[in-house]
Short mmCIF file of C-alpha atoms and ligand atoms in Angstrom, two decimals:
data_model
loop_
_atom_site.label_atom_id
_atom_site.label_comp_id
_atom_site.label_asym_id
_atom_site.label_seq_id
_atom_site.Cartn_x
_atom_site.Cartn_y
_atom_site.Cartn_z
CA MET A 1 24.33 -11.99 13.60
CA THR A 2 22.63 -11.05 10.34
CA ARG A 3 19.38 -12.59 9.25
CA LYS A 4 19.02 -14.43 5.98
CA LEU A 5 18.05 -11.98 3.24
CA PRO A 6 14.42 -12.33 2.19
CA ASN A 7 13.35 -13.13 -1.32
CA ILE A 8 10.39 -12.18 -3.44
CA SER A 9 9.38 -15.82 -3.77
CA ASP A 10 8.69 -16.13 -0.03
CA SER A 11 6.09 -13.34 -0.03
CA LYS A 12 2.34 -13.63 -0.29
CA ARG A 13 1.34 -10.06 -1.16
CA ILE A 14 3.84 -7.86 -3.01
CA VAL A 15 3.69 -4.20 -3.93
CA ILE A 16 6.02 -3.22 -6.78
CA LYS A 17 6.76 0.47 -7.28
CA ILE A 18 7.93 1.55 -10.71
CA GLY A 19 9.69 4.89 -11.10
CA SER A 20 9.03 7.17 -14.11
CA ALA A 21 12.60 6.89 -15.40
CA LEU A 22 12.25 3.13 -15.83
CA LEU A 23 8.99 3.17 -17.67
CA VAL A 24 9.29 6.23 -19.85
CA ASP A 25 12.08 6.94 -22.30
CA LYS A 26 13.46 10.33 -21.38
CA LYS A 27 14.15 11.49 -24.92
CA SER A 28 11.05 10.32 -26.75
CA GLY A 29 8.56 10.39 -23.86
CA GLN A 30 7.39 6.96 -25.04
CA ILE A 31 6.65 4.02 -22.78
CA ARG A 32 9.53 1.51 -22.82
CA ARG A 33 7.38 -1.26 -24.16
CA GLY A 34 10.00 -4.01 -24.30
CA TRP A 35 10.94 -3.41 -20.68
CA LEU A 36 7.27 -3.37 -19.64
CA GLU A 37 6.70 -6.70 -21.38
CA THR A 38 9.42 -8.30 -19.27
CA LEU A 39 7.86 -6.81 -16.14
CA ALA A 40 4.54 -8.39 -17.15
CA GLU A 41 6.30 -11.74 -17.60
CA ASP A 42 7.73 -11.43 -14.09
CA ILE A 43 4.35 -10.50 -12.64
CA ALA A 44 2.70 -13.43 -14.43
CA ARG A 45 5.27 -15.79 -12.91
CA LEU A 46 4.51 -14.46 -9.42
CA ARG A 47 0.77 -14.75 -9.99
CA ALA A 48 1.14 -18.31 -11.29
CA ARG A 49 2.81 -19.16 -7.98
CA GLY A 50 -0.23 -17.83 -6.17
CA GLN A 51 1.37 -14.55 -5.09
CA GLU A 52 -0.69 -11.36 -5.11
CA VAL A 53 0.81 -8.40 -6.93
CA VAL A 54 -0.01 -4.70 -6.76
CA VAL A 55 1.79 -2.26 -9.05
CA VAL A 56 2.30 1.36 -8.03
CA SER A 57 3.47 3.13 -11.15
CA SER A 58 4.71 6.63 -11.82
CA GLY A 59 5.03 7.98 -15.31
CA ALA A 60 1.62 9.55 -16.00
CA ILE A 61 3.05 13.06 -16.11
CA ALA A 62 6.15 11.99 -18.05
CA VAL A 63 3.98 10.33 -20.73
CA GLY A 64 1.18 12.89 -20.81
CA ARG A 65 3.26 16.04 -21.12
CA ARG A 66 4.53 14.92 -24.48
CA HIS A 67 1.07 14.22 -25.83
CA LEU A 68 -0.12 17.63 -24.77
CA LYS A 69 3.03 19.13 -26.29
CA LEU A 70 3.99 20.83 -23.05
CA SER A 71 7.45 22.38 -22.76
CA SER A 72 10.33 20.27 -21.50
CA GLY A 73 10.98 22.57 -18.52
CA ARG A 74 9.34 22.59 -15.11
CA LEU A 75 5.56 22.37 -15.38
CA ARG A 76 3.06 24.47 -13.47
CA LEU A 77 0.82 22.47 -11.14
CA GLU A 78 -2.21 22.64 -13.42
CA GLU A 79 -0.05 21.62 -16.39
CA SER A 80 1.26 18.54 -14.62
CA GLN A 81 -2.32 17.72 -13.59
CA ALA A 82 -3.41 17.97 -17.19
CA ALA A 83 -0.42 15.85 -18.24
CA ALA A 84 -1.31 13.22 -15.63
CA ALA A 85 -4.90 13.07 -16.87
CA THR A 86 -3.87 12.18 -20.40
CA GLY A 87 -0.79 10.18 -19.44
CA MET A 88 -2.61 7.91 -17.00
CA VAL A 89 -4.89 6.60 -19.74
CA ARG A 90 -1.91 5.66 -21.88
CA LEU A 91 -0.06 4.18 -18.94
CA ALA A 92 -2.98 1.99 -17.90
CA HIS A 93 -3.57 0.95 -21.49
CA ALA A 94 0.05 -0.17 -21.88
CA TYR A 95 -0.06 -2.16 -18.61
CA GLN A 96 -3.37 -3.71 -19.59
CA GLU A 97 -2.05 -4.84 -22.96
CA VAL A 98 1.11 -6.45 -21.63
CA LEU A 99 -0.73 -8.19 -18.78
CA ALA A 100 -3.57 -9.39 -21.02
CA ARG A 101 -1.06 -11.52 -22.91
CA HIS A 102 -0.74 -13.50 -19.69
CA GLU A 103 -4.48 -13.51 -19.18
CA LEU A 104 -4.19 -11.13 -16.28
CA THR A 105 -6.70 -8.37 -15.63
CA LEU A 106 -5.57 -4.89 -14.70
CA ALA A 107 -7.58 -2.65 -12.36
CA GLN A 108 -6.77 1.04 -12.12
CA VAL A 109 -6.95 2.66 -8.68
CA LEU A 110 -6.10 6.35 -8.27
CA ILE A 111 -5.43 7.35 -4.68
CA THR A 112 -5.06 10.66 -2.87
CA LEU A 113 -3.23 11.33 0.38
CA ASP A 114 -6.62 11.71 2.01
CA ASP A 115 -7.60 8.17 1.04
CA SER A 116 -4.75 6.88 3.17
CA GLU A 117 -5.41 9.22 6.11
CA ASN A 118 -9.16 9.60 6.36
CA ARG A 119 -10.32 6.51 8.25
CA ARG A 120 -13.48 5.94 6.25
CA ARG A 121 -11.79 6.30 2.90
CA TYR A 122 -8.88 4.20 4.11
CA ILE A 123 -11.14 1.29 4.96
CA ASN A 124 -12.89 1.64 1.58
CA ALA A 125 -9.62 1.65 -0.34
CA ARG A 126 -8.37 -1.33 1.68
CA ASN A 127 -11.54 -3.30 1.03
CA THR A 128 -11.53 -2.51 -2.69
CA LEU A 129 -7.91 -3.58 -3.08
CA ASP A 130 -8.54 -6.72 -1.03
CA THR A 131 -11.49 -7.58 -3.26
CA LEU A 132 -9.54 -6.97 -6.47
CA LEU A 133 -6.75 -9.23 -5.25
CA ARG A 134 -9.20 -11.90 -4.19
CA LEU A 135 -10.71 -11.77 -7.68
CA GLY A 136 -7.27 -12.26 -9.22
CA ALA A 137 -6.80 -8.78 -10.71
CA VAL A 138 -3.55 -6.81 -10.69
CA PRO A 139 -4.27 -3.35 -9.26
CA LEU A 140 -2.36 -0.50 -10.91
CA ILE A 141 -2.09 2.39 -8.51
CA ASN A 142 -1.01 5.97 -8.98
CA GLU A 143 -1.67 9.16 -7.12
CA ASN A 144 -4.79 10.91 -8.37
CA ASP A 145 -2.62 13.73 -9.70
CA THR A 146 -5.47 15.34 -11.60
CA VAL A 147 -7.25 16.43 -8.45
CA ALA A 148 -4.52 16.40 -5.80
CA THR A 149 -3.11 19.89 -5.30
CA ASP A 150 0.22 20.65 -3.66
CA GLU A 151 -1.02 20.83 -0.08
CA ILE A 152 -2.95 17.59 -0.26
CA ARG A 153 -0.69 15.34 -2.24
CA PHE A 154 2.04 12.83 -1.63
CA GLY A 155 3.92 14.12 -4.66
CA ASP A 156 6.08 11.03 -4.79
CA ASN A 157 5.05 7.48 -5.36
CA ASP A 158 7.67 6.02 -2.99
CA ARG A 159 5.67 7.03 0.08
CA LEU A 160 2.39 6.36 -1.71
CA ALA A 161 3.56 2.79 -2.41
CA ALA A 162 4.57 2.32 1.23
CA ARG A 163 1.20 3.62 2.44
CA VAL A 164 -0.55 1.26 0.06
CA ALA A 165 1.60 -1.65 1.27
CA ALA A 166 0.73 -0.77 4.89
CA MET A 167 -2.95 -0.32 4.02
CA ILE A 168 -3.27 -3.80 2.52
CA SER A 169 -0.85 -5.50 4.95
CA ALA A 170 1.50 -6.46 2.12
CA ASP A 171 4.46 -8.50 3.30
CA MET A 172 6.80 -7.07 0.68
CA LEU A 173 7.41 -3.77 -1.07
CA VAL A 174 9.91 -3.56 -3.91
CA ILE A 175 10.91 -0.08 -5.03
CA LEU A 176 12.42 -0.18 -8.50
CA SER A 177 14.45 2.82 -9.57
CA HIS A 178 17.77 3.56 -11.23
CA MET A 179 19.63 2.93 -7.95
CA ASP A 180 20.53 -0.52 -6.66
CA GLY A 181 20.01 0.55 -3.09
CA LEU A 182 21.36 2.78 -0.38
CA TYR A 183 25.05 3.75 -0.11
CA ASP A 184 26.82 5.17 2.91
CA ARG A 185 27.30 8.39 0.90
CA ASP A 186 26.28 9.66 -2.51
CA PRO A 187 27.76 7.15 -5.00
CA THR A 188 27.43 9.57 -7.91
CA ALA A 189 29.68 12.05 -6.12
CA ASP A 190 32.07 9.65 -4.36
CA SER A 191 33.34 6.45 -5.97
CA ASP A 192 34.37 5.09 -2.54
CA ALA A 193 30.72 4.97 -1.45
CA VAL A 194 29.86 1.61 0.09
CA HIS A 195 26.61 -0.20 -0.68
CA VAL A 196 24.40 -1.10 2.31
CA PRO A 197 22.78 -4.53 1.77
CA LEU A 198 20.60 -4.76 4.86
CA ILE A 199 18.93 -2.49 7.39
CA GLU A 200 17.09 -4.10 10.27
CA GLY A 201 14.44 -2.76 12.62
CA GLU A 202 14.46 0.99 12.14
CA ILE A 203 15.89 3.90 10.19
CA SER A 204 18.44 5.56 12.47
CA ALA A 205 19.65 9.15 12.11
CA GLU A 206 22.91 7.72 10.83
CA ILE A 207 21.13 5.87 8.02
CA GLU A 208 19.07 8.92 7.26
CA ALA A 209 22.23 10.95 6.83
CA MET A 210 23.38 8.49 4.15
CA ALA A 211 20.53 9.49 1.86
CA GLY A 212 21.86 13.04 1.47
CA SER A 213 19.64 14.84 -0.98
CA GLY A 214 19.83 12.02 -3.56
CA LYS A 215 17.31 13.34 -6.07
CA SER A 216 16.41 11.34 -9.11
CA ALA A 217 16.41 13.40 -12.29
CA ASP A 218 13.02 12.35 -13.61
CA GLY A 219 10.68 11.31 -10.87
CA THR A 220 10.01 13.37 -7.80
CA GLY A 221 11.56 10.81 -5.47
CA GLY A 222 15.15 10.26 -4.50
CA MET A 223 16.80 8.42 -1.63
CA ILE A 224 15.08 10.65 0.93
CA THR A 225 11.58 9.66 -0.13
CA LYS A 226 12.72 6.03 -0.36
CA LEU A 227 13.85 6.12 3.25
CA ALA A 228 10.59 7.80 4.22
CA ALA A 229 8.88 4.89 2.47
CA ALA A 230 11.10 2.43 4.37
CA LYS A 231 10.01 3.98 7.69
CA ILE A 232 6.34 3.49 6.79
CA ALA A 233 7.02 -0.06 5.59
CA LEU A 234 9.01 -1.03 8.71
CA GLY A 235 6.26 0.39 10.95
CA ALA A 236 3.73 -1.74 9.10
CA GLY A 237 5.77 -4.93 9.30
CA THR A 238 6.41 -4.91 5.53
CA ARG A 239 9.80 -5.99 4.19
CA MET A 240 11.11 -3.59 1.62
CA ALA A 241 13.79 -3.59 -1.08
CA ILE A 242 15.30 -0.73 -3.05
CA ALA A 243 16.53 -2.25 -6.28
CA ASN A 244 17.76 -1.24 -9.69
CA GLY A 245 15.00 -1.78 -12.21
CA THR A 246 16.56 -0.36 -15.35
CA GLN A 247 17.22 -3.68 -17.04
CA ASP A 248 14.70 -6.16 -18.41
CA HIS A 249 13.19 -8.64 -15.95
CA ALA A 250 13.93 -6.41 -12.99
CA ILE A 251 11.93 -8.59 -10.60
CA GLY A 252 13.48 -11.80 -11.91
CA ARG A 253 16.93 -10.31 -11.33
CA ILE A 254 16.16 -9.62 -7.68
CA GLU A 255 14.93 -13.19 -7.32
CA GLN A 256 18.28 -14.33 -8.68
CA GLY A 257 20.10 -12.30 -6.07
CA ALA A 258 20.76 -8.94 -7.80
CA ARG A 259 22.23 -6.37 -5.47
CA CYS A 260 19.72 -4.28 -3.55
CA THR A 261 19.13 -2.86 -0.08
CA TRP A 262 16.73 -4.82 2.09
CA PHE A 263 14.83 -3.30 5.00
CA LEU A 264 13.63 -5.87 7.52
CA PRO A 265 10.98 -5.03 10.15
CA THR A 266 10.86 -6.61 13.57
CA ALA A 267 7.14 -7.47 13.31
CA ASN A 268 5.07 -9.04 10.54
CA PRO A 269 2.18 -7.09 8.91
CA LYS A 270 -0.45 -8.82 11.01
CA THR A 271 1.22 -8.11 14.34
CA ALA A 272 2.17 -4.57 13.27
CA ARG A 273 -1.44 -3.85 12.32
CA LYS A 274 -2.71 -5.13 15.66
CA GLN A 275 -0.13 -3.04 17.50
CA TRP A 276 -1.27 -0.02 15.50
CA ILE A 277 -4.92 -0.67 16.33
CA ALA A 278 -4.11 -1.27 20.01
CA GLY A 279 -1.65 1.56 20.52
CA SER A 280 -1.80 4.30 17.94
CA LEU A 281 -5.42 4.87 17.11
CA LYS A 282 -7.51 7.10 19.34
CA PRO A 283 -10.83 5.37 20.07
CA ASN A 284 -13.91 7.43 19.24
CA GLY A 285 -16.48 5.20 20.87
CA ALA A 286 -17.19 1.86 22.47
CA LEU A 287 -19.39 -1.19 22.25
CA VAL A 288 -20.42 -3.94 24.64
CA VAL A 289 -20.61 -7.59 23.62
CA ASP A 290 -22.70 -10.43 25.06
CA ALA A 291 -21.29 -13.66 26.51
CA GLY A 292 -21.72 -15.56 23.24
CA ALA A 293 -19.77 -12.97 21.24
CA LEU A 294 -17.07 -12.89 23.92
CA GLY A 295 -16.61 -16.63 23.44
CA ALA A 296 -16.53 -16.22 19.65
CA LEU A 297 -13.89 -13.49 19.95
CA LYS A 298 -11.84 -15.72 22.22
CA SER A 299 -11.85 -18.42 19.58
CA GLY A 300 -10.53 -15.98 16.98
CA LYS A 301 -13.78 -15.09 15.20
CA SER A 302 -14.99 -11.71 13.93
CA LEU A 303 -17.52 -9.67 15.91
CA LEU A 304 -21.01 -9.85 14.36
CA PRO A 305 -23.81 -7.30 14.99
CA ALA A 306 -25.88 -10.03 16.68
CA GLY A 307 -23.43 -10.24 19.59
CA VAL A 308 -23.36 -6.52 20.41
CA THR A 309 -25.63 -5.23 23.19
CA ALA A 310 -24.78 -1.52 23.36
CA ILE A 311 -23.05 1.25 21.40
CA LYS A 312 -21.47 4.26 23.08
CA GLY A 313 -20.18 7.51 21.63
CA ARG A 314 -20.12 8.95 18.14
CA PHE A 315 -17.95 7.31 15.58
CA ASP A 316 -17.73 6.87 11.86
CA ARG A 317 -17.15 3.79 9.77
CA GLY A 318 -13.40 3.07 9.88
CA ASP A 319 -12.86 4.63 13.33
CA ALA A 320 -11.23 2.81 16.21
CA ILE A 321 -13.46 1.88 19.14
CA THR A 322 -12.99 -0.01 22.38
CA ILE A 323 -14.73 -3.34 23.01
CA HIS A 324 -16.16 -4.21 26.42
CA SER A 325 -17.21 -7.46 28.05
CA PRO A 326 -20.78 -7.88 29.45
CA GLU A 327 -19.28 -6.75 32.81
CA GLY A 328 -17.96 -3.56 31.20
CA ILE A 329 -14.29 -4.50 31.20
CA GLU A 330 -12.29 -3.33 28.17
CA ILE A 331 -11.23 -6.44 26.29
CA GLY A 332 -9.70 -4.87 23.21
CA ARG A 333 -10.00 -2.42 20.37
CA GLY A 334 -10.97 -2.63 16.76
CA ILE A 335 -11.75 -0.76 13.58
CA VAL A 336 -15.51 -0.66 13.20
CA ALA A 337 -17.24 -1.27 9.87
CA TYR A 338 -20.32 0.88 10.64
CA SER A 339 -20.96 4.38 11.93
CA ALA A 340 -22.40 4.64 15.46
CA GLU A 341 -25.76 5.63 14.00
CA ASP A 342 -25.98 2.56 11.74
CA ALA A 343 -24.41 0.28 14.35
CA ARG A 344 -27.19 1.19 16.84
CA LYS A 345 -29.78 0.09 14.30
CA ILE A 346 -28.28 -3.32 13.56
CA ILE A 347 -27.02 -4.55 16.93
CA GLY A 348 -28.72 -7.68 18.15
CA ASN A 349 -29.75 -8.52 14.60
CA LYS A 350 -28.63 -11.26 12.27
CA THR A 351 -26.10 -10.38 9.57
CA SER A 352 -28.65 -11.37 6.92
CA GLU A 353 -30.96 -8.62 8.21
CA ILE A 354 -28.46 -5.77 7.83
CA GLU A 355 -29.51 -4.89 4.31
CA SER A 356 -33.23 -4.64 5.05
CA ILE A 357 -32.57 -2.53 8.17
CA LEU A 358 -30.06 -0.10 6.66
CA GLY A 359 -31.09 -0.18 3.03
CA TYR A 360 -27.61 -1.08 1.84
CA ARG A 361 -25.45 -4.16 2.02
CA GLY A 362 -22.53 -3.37 4.30
CA ARG A 363 -19.99 -5.71 5.79
CA ASP A 364 -21.14 -8.93 7.43
CA GLU A 365 -19.11 -8.17 10.53
CA MET A 366 -19.32 -5.26 12.94
CA ILE A 367 -15.55 -5.64 13.39
CA HIS A 368 -13.65 -8.04 11.17
CA ARG A 369 -11.13 -10.28 12.94
CA ASP A 370 -8.25 -8.66 10.99
CA ASP A 371 -9.33 -5.34 12.49
CA LEU A 372 -9.35 -6.55 16.10
CA ALA A 373 -6.63 -6.20 18.74
CA LEU A 374 -7.72 -8.19 21.78
CA SER A 375 -6.16 -7.87 25.19
CA TRP A 376 -5.56 -11.62 25.68
CA VAL A 377 -3.64 -11.89 22.42
CA LYS A 378 -0.01 -10.96 23.00
CA GLN A 379 1.13 -8.52 20.29
N1 LIG B 401 2.32 10.45 -9.86
C1 LIG B 401 3.36 10.93 -10.73
C2 LIG B 401 3.16 10.42 -12.15
O1 LIG B 401 2.58 9.41 -12.35
C3 LIG B 401 4.74 10.52 -10.32
C4 LIG B 401 5.16 10.74 -8.92
C5 LIG B 401 6.61 10.27 -8.73
O2 LIG B 401 7.45 10.63 -9.54
O3 LIG B 401 6.87 9.52 -7.80
O4 LIG B 401 3.61 11.00 -13.11
#
């Protein structure tokens, strides 16, 4: 039995990935302004419905290389970094202009691979994006190509978009490219190729084989990086679509049922995140709570510094730690908002006292309820 296909309108937090070839005219190197305006109209419609939208856009290098009059051939790393530096300004400016017409504010966020892997930077990036969304802005994300060298970069925005979606627990990721989804073999080489509308649960070896080496001519992605993105999205409980975005109102077309490939996870982002905290992260330390905090945790609240009686081990902000009852029994795990050193200073104190003790205003909670996986909650 197949599940009903999802739709963009039933999502709360959506990440939209835009490939270079959609945004930048190949011949002139100019931003396809008319197309971008229709994207802004679509985004404004989503926002008006109360949906949160994050845009992950490629195209900085494609735009910038022309302005720096770089050759049309393959660029050296430092040339593409220079191109990205100038192109990103133009890209962000264009997005800002088209969104401003709808009274939407753009916020540029440049991310490196490290920001999604290093626990402390991950938690910072997550909090910043959360705050921007809460304040009603539309974050525009790209890889920080100017500083990311080959060994430390994603290189493609498909996986970057999936990591971002996982990082902010987005419930939908839409990857717009020149392809309307996955086919059972390369459709450009074989006209009998059959479109795959839905993939559920996981990416099998058989599905992986379908991607072949499907490279896109302009961006760095292709079907392989899109499937890699799908794996990340499925693991994070994020639904994902690969859709053709070449025409105007690409998002509106998907809403009206345009052909695409949907990837449906078995868990939702919240459950997937808790499973990840409970099962995949190696704890670097521990803390003990008092009876009052135990009760608060049981009723679904966050863990405040006031309810913590002891800190064990050495950990950094953003690390996973285990949580113990007053009797010393492990009751769950969580991602901690303070380093062990700072946590030791603030335990037993009121949240309002954190700033005067530490000299900076950190998070109100020691572990936020979204960052907790408790043993009595079935994941
Ligand atoms: N970050 C690159 C750019 O903005 C694009 C990476 C990709 O093609 O996915 O030009």
